[in-house]
PDB file of N, CA and C in Angstrom:
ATOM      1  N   UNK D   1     162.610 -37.208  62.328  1.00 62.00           N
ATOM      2  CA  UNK D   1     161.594 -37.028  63.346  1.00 62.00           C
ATOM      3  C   UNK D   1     162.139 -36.211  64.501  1.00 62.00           C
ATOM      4  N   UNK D   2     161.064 -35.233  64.769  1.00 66.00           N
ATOM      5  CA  UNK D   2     161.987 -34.564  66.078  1.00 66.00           C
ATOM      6  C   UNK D   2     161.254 -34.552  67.252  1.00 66.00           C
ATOM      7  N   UNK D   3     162.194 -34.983  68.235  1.00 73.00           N
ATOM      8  CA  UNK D   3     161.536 -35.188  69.815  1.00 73.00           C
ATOM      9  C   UNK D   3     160.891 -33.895  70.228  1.00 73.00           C
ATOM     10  N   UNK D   4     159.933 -33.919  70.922  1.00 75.00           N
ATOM     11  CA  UNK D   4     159.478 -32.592  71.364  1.00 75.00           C
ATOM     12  C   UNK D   4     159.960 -33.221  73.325  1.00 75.00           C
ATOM     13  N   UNK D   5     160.596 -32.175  73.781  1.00 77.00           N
ATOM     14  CA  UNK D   5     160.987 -32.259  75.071  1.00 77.00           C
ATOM     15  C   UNK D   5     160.564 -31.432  76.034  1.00 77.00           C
ATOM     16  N   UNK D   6     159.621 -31.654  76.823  1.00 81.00           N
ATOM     17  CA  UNK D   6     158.561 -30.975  77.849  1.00 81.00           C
ATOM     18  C   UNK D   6     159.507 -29.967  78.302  1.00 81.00           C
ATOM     19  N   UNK D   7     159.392 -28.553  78.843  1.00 89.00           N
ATOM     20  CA  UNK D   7     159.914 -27.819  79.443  1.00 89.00           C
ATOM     21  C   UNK D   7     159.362 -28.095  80.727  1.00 89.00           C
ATOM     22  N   UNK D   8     160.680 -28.673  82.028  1.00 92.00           N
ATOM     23  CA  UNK D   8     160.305 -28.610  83.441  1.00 92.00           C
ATOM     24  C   UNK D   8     160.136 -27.435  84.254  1.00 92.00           C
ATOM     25  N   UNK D   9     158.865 -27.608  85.442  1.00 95.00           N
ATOM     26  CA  UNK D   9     158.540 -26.555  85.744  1.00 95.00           C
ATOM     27  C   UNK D   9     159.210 -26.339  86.811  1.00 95.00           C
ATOM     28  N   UNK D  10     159.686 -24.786  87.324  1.00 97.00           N
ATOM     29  CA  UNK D  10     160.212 -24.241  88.182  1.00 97.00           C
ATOM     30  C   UNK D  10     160.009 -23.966  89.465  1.00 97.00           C
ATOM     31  N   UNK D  11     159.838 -24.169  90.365  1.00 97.00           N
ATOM     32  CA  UNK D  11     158.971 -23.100  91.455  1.00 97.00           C
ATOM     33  C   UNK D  11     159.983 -22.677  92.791  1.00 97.00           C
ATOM     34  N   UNK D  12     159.616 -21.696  93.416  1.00 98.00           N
ATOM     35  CA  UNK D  12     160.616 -21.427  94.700  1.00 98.00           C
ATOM     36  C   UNK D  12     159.726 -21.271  95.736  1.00 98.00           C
ATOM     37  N   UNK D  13     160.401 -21.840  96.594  1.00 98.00           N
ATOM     38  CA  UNK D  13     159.390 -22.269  97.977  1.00 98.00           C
ATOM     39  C   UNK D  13     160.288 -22.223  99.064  1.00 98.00           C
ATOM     40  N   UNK D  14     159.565 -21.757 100.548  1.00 98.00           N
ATOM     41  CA  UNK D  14     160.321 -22.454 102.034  1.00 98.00           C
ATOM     42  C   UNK D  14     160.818 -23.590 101.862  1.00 98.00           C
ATOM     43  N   UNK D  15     161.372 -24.346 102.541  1.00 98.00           N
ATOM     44  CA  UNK D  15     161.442 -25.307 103.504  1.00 98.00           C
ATOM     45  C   UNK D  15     160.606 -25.589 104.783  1.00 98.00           C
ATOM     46  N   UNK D  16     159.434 -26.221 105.025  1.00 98.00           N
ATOM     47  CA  UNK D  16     158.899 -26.425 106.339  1.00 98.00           C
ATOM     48  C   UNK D  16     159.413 -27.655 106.898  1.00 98.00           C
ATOM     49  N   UNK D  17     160.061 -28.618 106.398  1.00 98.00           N
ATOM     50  CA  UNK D  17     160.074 -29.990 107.079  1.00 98.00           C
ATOM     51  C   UNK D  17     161.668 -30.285 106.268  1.00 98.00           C
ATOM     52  N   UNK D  18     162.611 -30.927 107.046  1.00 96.00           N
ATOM     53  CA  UNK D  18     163.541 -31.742 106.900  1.00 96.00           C
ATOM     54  C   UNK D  18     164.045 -33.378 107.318  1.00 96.00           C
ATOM     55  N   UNK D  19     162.800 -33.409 108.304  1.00 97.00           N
ATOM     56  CA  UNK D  19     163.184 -34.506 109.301  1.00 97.00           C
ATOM     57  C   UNK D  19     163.226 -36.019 108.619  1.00 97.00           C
ATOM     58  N   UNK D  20     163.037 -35.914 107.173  1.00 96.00           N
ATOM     59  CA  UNK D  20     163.439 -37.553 106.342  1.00 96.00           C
ATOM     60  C   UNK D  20     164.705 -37.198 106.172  1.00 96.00           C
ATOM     61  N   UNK D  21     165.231 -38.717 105.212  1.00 97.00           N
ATOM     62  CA  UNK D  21     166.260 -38.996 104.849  1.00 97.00           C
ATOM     63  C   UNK D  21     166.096 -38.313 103.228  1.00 97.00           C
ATOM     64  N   UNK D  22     166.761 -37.216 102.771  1.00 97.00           N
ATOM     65  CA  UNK D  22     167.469 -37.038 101.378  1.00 97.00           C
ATOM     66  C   UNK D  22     165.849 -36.712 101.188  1.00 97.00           C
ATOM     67  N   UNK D  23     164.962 -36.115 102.109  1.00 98.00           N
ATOM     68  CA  UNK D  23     163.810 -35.400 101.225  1.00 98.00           C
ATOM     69  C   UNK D  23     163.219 -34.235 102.318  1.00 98.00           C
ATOM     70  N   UNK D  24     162.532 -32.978 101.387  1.00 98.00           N
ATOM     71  CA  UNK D  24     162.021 -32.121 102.236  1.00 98.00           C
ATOM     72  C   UNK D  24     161.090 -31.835 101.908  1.00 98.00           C
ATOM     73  N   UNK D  25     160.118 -31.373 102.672  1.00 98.00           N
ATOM     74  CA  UNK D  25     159.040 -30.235 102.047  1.00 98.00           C
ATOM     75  C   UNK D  25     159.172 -28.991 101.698  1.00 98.00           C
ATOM     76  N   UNK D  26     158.653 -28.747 101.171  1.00 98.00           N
ATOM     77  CA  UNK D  26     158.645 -27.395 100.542  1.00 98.00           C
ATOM     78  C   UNK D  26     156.953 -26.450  99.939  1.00 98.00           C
ATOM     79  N   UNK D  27     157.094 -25.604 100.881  1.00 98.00           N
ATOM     80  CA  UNK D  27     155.803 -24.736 100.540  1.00 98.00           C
ATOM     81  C   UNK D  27     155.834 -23.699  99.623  1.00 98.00           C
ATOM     82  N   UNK D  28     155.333 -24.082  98.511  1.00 98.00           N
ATOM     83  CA  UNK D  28     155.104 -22.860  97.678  1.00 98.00           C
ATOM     84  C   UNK D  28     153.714 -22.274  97.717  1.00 98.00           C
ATOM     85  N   UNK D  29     154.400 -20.602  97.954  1.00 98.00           N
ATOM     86  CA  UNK D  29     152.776 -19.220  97.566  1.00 98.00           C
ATOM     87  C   UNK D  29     152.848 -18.520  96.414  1.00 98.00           C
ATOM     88  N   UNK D  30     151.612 -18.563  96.055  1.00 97.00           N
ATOM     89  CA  UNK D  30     150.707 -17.930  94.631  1.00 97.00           C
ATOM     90  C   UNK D  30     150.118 -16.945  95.230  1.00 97.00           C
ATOM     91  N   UNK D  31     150.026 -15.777  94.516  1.00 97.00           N
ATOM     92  CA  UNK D  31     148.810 -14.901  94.371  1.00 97.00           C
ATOM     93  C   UNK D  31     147.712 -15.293  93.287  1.00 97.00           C
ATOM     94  N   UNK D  32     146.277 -15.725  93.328  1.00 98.00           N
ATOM     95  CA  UNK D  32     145.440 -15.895  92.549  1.00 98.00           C
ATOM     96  C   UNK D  32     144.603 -14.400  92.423  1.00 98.00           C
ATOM     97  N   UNK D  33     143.807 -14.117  91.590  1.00 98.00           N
ATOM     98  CA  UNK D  33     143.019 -13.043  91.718  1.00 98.00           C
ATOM     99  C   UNK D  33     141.476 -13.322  91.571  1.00 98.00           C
ATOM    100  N   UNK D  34     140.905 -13.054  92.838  1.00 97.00           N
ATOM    101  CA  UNK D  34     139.470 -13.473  92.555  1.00 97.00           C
ATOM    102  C   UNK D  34     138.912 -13.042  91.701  1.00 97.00           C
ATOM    103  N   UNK D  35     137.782 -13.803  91.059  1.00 97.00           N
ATOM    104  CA  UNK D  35     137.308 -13.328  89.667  1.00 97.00           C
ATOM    105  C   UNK D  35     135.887 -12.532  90.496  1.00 97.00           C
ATOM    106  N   UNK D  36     134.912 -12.180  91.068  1.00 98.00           N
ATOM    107  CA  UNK D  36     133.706 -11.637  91.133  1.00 98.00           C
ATOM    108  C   UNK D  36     134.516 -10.238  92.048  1.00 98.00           C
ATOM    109  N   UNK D  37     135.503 -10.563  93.155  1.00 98.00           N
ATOM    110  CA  UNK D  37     135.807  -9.104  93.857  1.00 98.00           C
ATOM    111  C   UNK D  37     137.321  -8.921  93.261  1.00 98.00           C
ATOM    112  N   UNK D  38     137.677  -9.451  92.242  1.00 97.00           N
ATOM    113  CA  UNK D  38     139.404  -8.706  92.229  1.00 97.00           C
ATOM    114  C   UNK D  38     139.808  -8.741  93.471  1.00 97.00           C
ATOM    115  N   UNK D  39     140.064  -9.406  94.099  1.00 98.00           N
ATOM    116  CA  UNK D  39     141.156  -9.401  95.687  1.00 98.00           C
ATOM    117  C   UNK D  39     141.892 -10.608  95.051  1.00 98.00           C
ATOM    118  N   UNK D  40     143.391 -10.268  95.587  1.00 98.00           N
ATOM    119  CA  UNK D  40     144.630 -11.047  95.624  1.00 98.00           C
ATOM    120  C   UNK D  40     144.275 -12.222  96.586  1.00 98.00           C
ATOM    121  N   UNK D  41     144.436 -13.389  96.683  1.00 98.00           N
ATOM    122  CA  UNK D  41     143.902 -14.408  97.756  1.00 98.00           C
ATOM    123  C   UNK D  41     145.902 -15.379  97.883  1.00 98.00           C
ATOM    124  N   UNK D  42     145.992 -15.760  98.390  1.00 98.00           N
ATOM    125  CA  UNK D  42     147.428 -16.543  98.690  1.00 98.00           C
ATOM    126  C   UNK D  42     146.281 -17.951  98.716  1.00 98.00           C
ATOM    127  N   UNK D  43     147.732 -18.570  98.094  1.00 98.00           N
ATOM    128  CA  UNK D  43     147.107 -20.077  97.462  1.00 98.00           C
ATOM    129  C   UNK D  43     148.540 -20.803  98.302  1.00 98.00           C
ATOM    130  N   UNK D  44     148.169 -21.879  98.684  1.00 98.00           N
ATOM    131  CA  UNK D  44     149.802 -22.711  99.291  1.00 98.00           C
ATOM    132  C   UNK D  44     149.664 -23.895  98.929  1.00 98.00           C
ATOM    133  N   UNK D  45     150.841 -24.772  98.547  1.00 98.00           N
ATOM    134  CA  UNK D  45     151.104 -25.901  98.321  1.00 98.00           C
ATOM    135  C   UNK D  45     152.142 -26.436  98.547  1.00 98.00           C
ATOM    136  N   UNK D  46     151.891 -27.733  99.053  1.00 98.00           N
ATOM    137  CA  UNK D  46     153.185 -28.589  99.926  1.00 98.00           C
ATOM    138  C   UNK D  46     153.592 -29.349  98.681  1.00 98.00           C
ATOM    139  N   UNK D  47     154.788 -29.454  98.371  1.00 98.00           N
ATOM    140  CA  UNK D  47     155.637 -30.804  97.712  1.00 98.00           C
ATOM    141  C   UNK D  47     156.594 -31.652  98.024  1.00 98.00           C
ATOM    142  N   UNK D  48     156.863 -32.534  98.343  1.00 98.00           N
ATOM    143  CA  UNK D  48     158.033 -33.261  98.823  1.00 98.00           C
ATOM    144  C   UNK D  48     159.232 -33.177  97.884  1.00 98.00           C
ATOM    145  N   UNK D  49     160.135 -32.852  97.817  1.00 98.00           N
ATOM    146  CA  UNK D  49     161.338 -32.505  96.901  1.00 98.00           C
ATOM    147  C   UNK D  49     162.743 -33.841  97.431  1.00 98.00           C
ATOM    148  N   UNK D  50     163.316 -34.154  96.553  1.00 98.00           N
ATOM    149  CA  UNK D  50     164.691 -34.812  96.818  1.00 98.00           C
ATOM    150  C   UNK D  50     165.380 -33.937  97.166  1.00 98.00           C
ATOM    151  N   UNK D  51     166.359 -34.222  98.000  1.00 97.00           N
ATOM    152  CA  UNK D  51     167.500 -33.541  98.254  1.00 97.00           C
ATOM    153  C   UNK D  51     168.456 -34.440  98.971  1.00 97.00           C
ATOM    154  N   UNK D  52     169.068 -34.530  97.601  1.00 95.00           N
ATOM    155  CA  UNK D  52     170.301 -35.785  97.607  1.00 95.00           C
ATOM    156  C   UNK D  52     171.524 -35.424  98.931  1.00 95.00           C
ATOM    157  N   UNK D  53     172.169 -34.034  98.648  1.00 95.00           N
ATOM    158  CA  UNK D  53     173.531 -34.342 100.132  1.00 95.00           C
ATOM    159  C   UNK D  53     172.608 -33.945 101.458  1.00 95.00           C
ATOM    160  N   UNK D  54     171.213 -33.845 101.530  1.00 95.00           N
ATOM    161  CA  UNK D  54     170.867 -33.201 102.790  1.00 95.00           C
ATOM    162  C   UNK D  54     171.454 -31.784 103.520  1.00 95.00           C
ATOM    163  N   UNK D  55     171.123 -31.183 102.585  1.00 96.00           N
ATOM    164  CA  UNK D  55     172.266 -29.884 102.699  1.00 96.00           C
ATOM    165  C   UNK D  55     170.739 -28.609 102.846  1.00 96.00           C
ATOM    166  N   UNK D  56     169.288 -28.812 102.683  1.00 96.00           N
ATOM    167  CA  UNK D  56     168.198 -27.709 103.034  1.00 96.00           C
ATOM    168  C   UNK D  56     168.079 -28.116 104.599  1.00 96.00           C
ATOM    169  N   UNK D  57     167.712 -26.824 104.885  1.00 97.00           N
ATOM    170  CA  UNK D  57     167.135 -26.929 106.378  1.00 97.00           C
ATOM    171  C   UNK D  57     166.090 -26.424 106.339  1.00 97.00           C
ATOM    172  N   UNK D  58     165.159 -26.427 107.848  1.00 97.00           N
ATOM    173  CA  UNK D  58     164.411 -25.218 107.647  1.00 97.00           C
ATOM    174  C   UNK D  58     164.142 -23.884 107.251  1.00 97.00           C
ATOM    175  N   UNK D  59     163.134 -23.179 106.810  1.00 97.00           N
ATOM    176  CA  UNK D  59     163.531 -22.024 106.360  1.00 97.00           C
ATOM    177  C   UNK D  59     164.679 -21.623 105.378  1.00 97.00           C
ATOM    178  N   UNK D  60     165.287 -22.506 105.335  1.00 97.00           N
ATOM    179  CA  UNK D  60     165.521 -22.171 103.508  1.00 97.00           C
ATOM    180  C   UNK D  60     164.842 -21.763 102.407  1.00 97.00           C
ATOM    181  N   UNK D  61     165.047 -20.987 101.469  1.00 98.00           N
ATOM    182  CA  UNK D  61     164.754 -20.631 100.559  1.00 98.00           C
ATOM    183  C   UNK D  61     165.295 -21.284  99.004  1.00 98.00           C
ATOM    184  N   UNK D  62     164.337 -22.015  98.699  1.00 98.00           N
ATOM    185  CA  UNK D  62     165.022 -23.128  97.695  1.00 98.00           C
ATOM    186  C   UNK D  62     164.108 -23.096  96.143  1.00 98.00           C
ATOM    187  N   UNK D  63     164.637 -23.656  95.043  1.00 98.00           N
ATOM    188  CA  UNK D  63     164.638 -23.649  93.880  1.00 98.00           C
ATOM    189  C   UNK D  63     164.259 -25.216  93.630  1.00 98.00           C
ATOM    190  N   UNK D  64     162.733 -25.822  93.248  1.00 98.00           N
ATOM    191  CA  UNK D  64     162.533 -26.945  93.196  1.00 98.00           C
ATOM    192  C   UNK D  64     162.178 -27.290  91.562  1.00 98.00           C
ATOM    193  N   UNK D  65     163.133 -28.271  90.952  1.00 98.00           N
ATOM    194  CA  UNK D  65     162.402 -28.629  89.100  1.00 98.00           C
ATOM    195  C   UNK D  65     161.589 -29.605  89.499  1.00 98.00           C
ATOM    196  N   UNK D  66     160.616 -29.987  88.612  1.00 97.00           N
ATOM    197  CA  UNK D  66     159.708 -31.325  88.266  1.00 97.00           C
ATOM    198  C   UNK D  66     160.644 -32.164  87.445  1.00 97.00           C
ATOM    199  N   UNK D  67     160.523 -33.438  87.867  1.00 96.00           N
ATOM    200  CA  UNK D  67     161.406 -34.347  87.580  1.00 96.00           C
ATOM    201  C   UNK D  67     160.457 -35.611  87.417  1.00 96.00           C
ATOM    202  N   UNK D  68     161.381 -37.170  87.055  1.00 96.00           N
ATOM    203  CA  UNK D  68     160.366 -38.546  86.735  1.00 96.00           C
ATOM    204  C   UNK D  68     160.089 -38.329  88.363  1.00 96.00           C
ATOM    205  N   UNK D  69     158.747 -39.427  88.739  1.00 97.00           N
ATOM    206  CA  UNK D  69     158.157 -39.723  89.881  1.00 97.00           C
ATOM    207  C   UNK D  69     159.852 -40.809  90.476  1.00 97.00           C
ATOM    208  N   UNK D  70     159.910 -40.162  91.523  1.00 97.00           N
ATOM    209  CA  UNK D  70     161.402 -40.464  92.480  1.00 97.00           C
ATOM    210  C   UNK D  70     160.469 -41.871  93.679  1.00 97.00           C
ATOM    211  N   UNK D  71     159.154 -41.520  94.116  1.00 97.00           N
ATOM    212  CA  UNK D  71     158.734 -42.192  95.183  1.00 97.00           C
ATOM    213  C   UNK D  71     156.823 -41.878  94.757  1.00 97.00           C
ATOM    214  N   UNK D  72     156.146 -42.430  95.707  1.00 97.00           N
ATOM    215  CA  UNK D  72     154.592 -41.896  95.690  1.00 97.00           C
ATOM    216  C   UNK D  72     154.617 -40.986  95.982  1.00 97.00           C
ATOM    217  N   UNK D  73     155.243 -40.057  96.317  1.00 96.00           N
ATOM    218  CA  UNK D  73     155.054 -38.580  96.881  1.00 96.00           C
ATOM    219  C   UNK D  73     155.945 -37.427  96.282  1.00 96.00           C
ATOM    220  N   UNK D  74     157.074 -38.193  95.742  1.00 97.00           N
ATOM    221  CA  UNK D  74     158.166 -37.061  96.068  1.00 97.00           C
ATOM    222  C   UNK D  74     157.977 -37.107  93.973  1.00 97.00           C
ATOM    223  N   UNK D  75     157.993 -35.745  93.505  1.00 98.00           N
ATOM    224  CA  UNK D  75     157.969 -35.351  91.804  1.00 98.00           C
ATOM    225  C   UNK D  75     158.830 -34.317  91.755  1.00 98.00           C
ATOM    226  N   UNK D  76     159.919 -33.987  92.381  1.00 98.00           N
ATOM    227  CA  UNK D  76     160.873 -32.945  92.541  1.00 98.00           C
ATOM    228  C   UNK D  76     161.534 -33.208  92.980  1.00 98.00           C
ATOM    229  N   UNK D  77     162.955 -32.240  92.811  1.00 98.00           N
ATOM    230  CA  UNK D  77     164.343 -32.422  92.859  1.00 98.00           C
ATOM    231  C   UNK D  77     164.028 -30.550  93.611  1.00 98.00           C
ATOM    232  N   UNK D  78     165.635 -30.480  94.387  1.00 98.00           N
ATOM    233  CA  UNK D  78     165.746 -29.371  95.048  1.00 98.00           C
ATOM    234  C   UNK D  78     167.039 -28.852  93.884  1.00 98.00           C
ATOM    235  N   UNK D  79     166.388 -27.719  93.301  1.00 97.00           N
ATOM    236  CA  UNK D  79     167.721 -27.254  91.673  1.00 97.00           C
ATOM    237  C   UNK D  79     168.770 -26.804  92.632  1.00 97.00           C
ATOM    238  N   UNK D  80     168.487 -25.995  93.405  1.00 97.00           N
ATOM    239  CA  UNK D  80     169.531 -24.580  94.115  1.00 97.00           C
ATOM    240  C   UNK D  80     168.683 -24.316  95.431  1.00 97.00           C
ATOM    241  N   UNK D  81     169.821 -23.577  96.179  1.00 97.00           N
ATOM    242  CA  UNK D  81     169.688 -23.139  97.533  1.00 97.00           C
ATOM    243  C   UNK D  81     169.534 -21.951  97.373  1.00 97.00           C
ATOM    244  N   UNK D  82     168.931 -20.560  97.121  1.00 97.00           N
ATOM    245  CA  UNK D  82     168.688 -19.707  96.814  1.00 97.00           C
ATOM    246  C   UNK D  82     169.164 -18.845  98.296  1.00 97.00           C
ATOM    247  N   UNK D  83     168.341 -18.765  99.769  1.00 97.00           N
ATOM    248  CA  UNK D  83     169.092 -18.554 100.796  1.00 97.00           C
ATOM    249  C   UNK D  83     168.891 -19.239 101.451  1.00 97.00           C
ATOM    250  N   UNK D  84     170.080 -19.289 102.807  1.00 96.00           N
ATOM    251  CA  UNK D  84     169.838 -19.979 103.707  1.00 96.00           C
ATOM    252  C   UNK D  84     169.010 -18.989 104.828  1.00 96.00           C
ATOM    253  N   UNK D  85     169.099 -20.396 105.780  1.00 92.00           N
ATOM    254  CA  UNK D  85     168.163 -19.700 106.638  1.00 92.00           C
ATOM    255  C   UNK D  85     168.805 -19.214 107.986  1.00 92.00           C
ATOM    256  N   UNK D  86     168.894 -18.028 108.276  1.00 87.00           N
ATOM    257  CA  UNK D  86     169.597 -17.938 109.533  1.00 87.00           C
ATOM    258  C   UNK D  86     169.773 -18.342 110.785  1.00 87.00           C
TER     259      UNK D  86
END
């Protein structure tokens, strides 16, 4: 019998919020394309991410996987620090 094993999803987002313990937010943007005028529209979404040594700040630029449910809110892990923020 062979396990089939979900591929976790990726996304890269800011940092807007640090101020918990070992968790951040993180805003990720989409381009959608309207369907009646073809215009590009920006789509945003907040996620709460783990981040175990407390090492994102604001404005970071970070690398978040989907992971088991950690809390009621938080469904992500922070993969990588992609940049910091100056």
């Amino acid at each position: 019998m062979m396990k089939n094993r979900s591929i976790k999803k990726e996304v890269v987002g800011t940092v807007v919020s640090d101020k918990m313990d070992k968790t951040v937010v993180v805003m990720v943007e989409r381009l959608v394309k309207h369907r009646l005028y073809h215009k590009f529209i920006r789509r945003r979404a907040k996620f709460s991410a783990h981040d175990e040594s407390n090492s994102c700040q604001i404005g970071d630029k970070v690398m978040i996987t989907e992971s088991r449910p950690l809390s009621k809110t938080k469904k992500w892990r922070v993969s990588k620090i992609i940049e910091k923020a100056v």
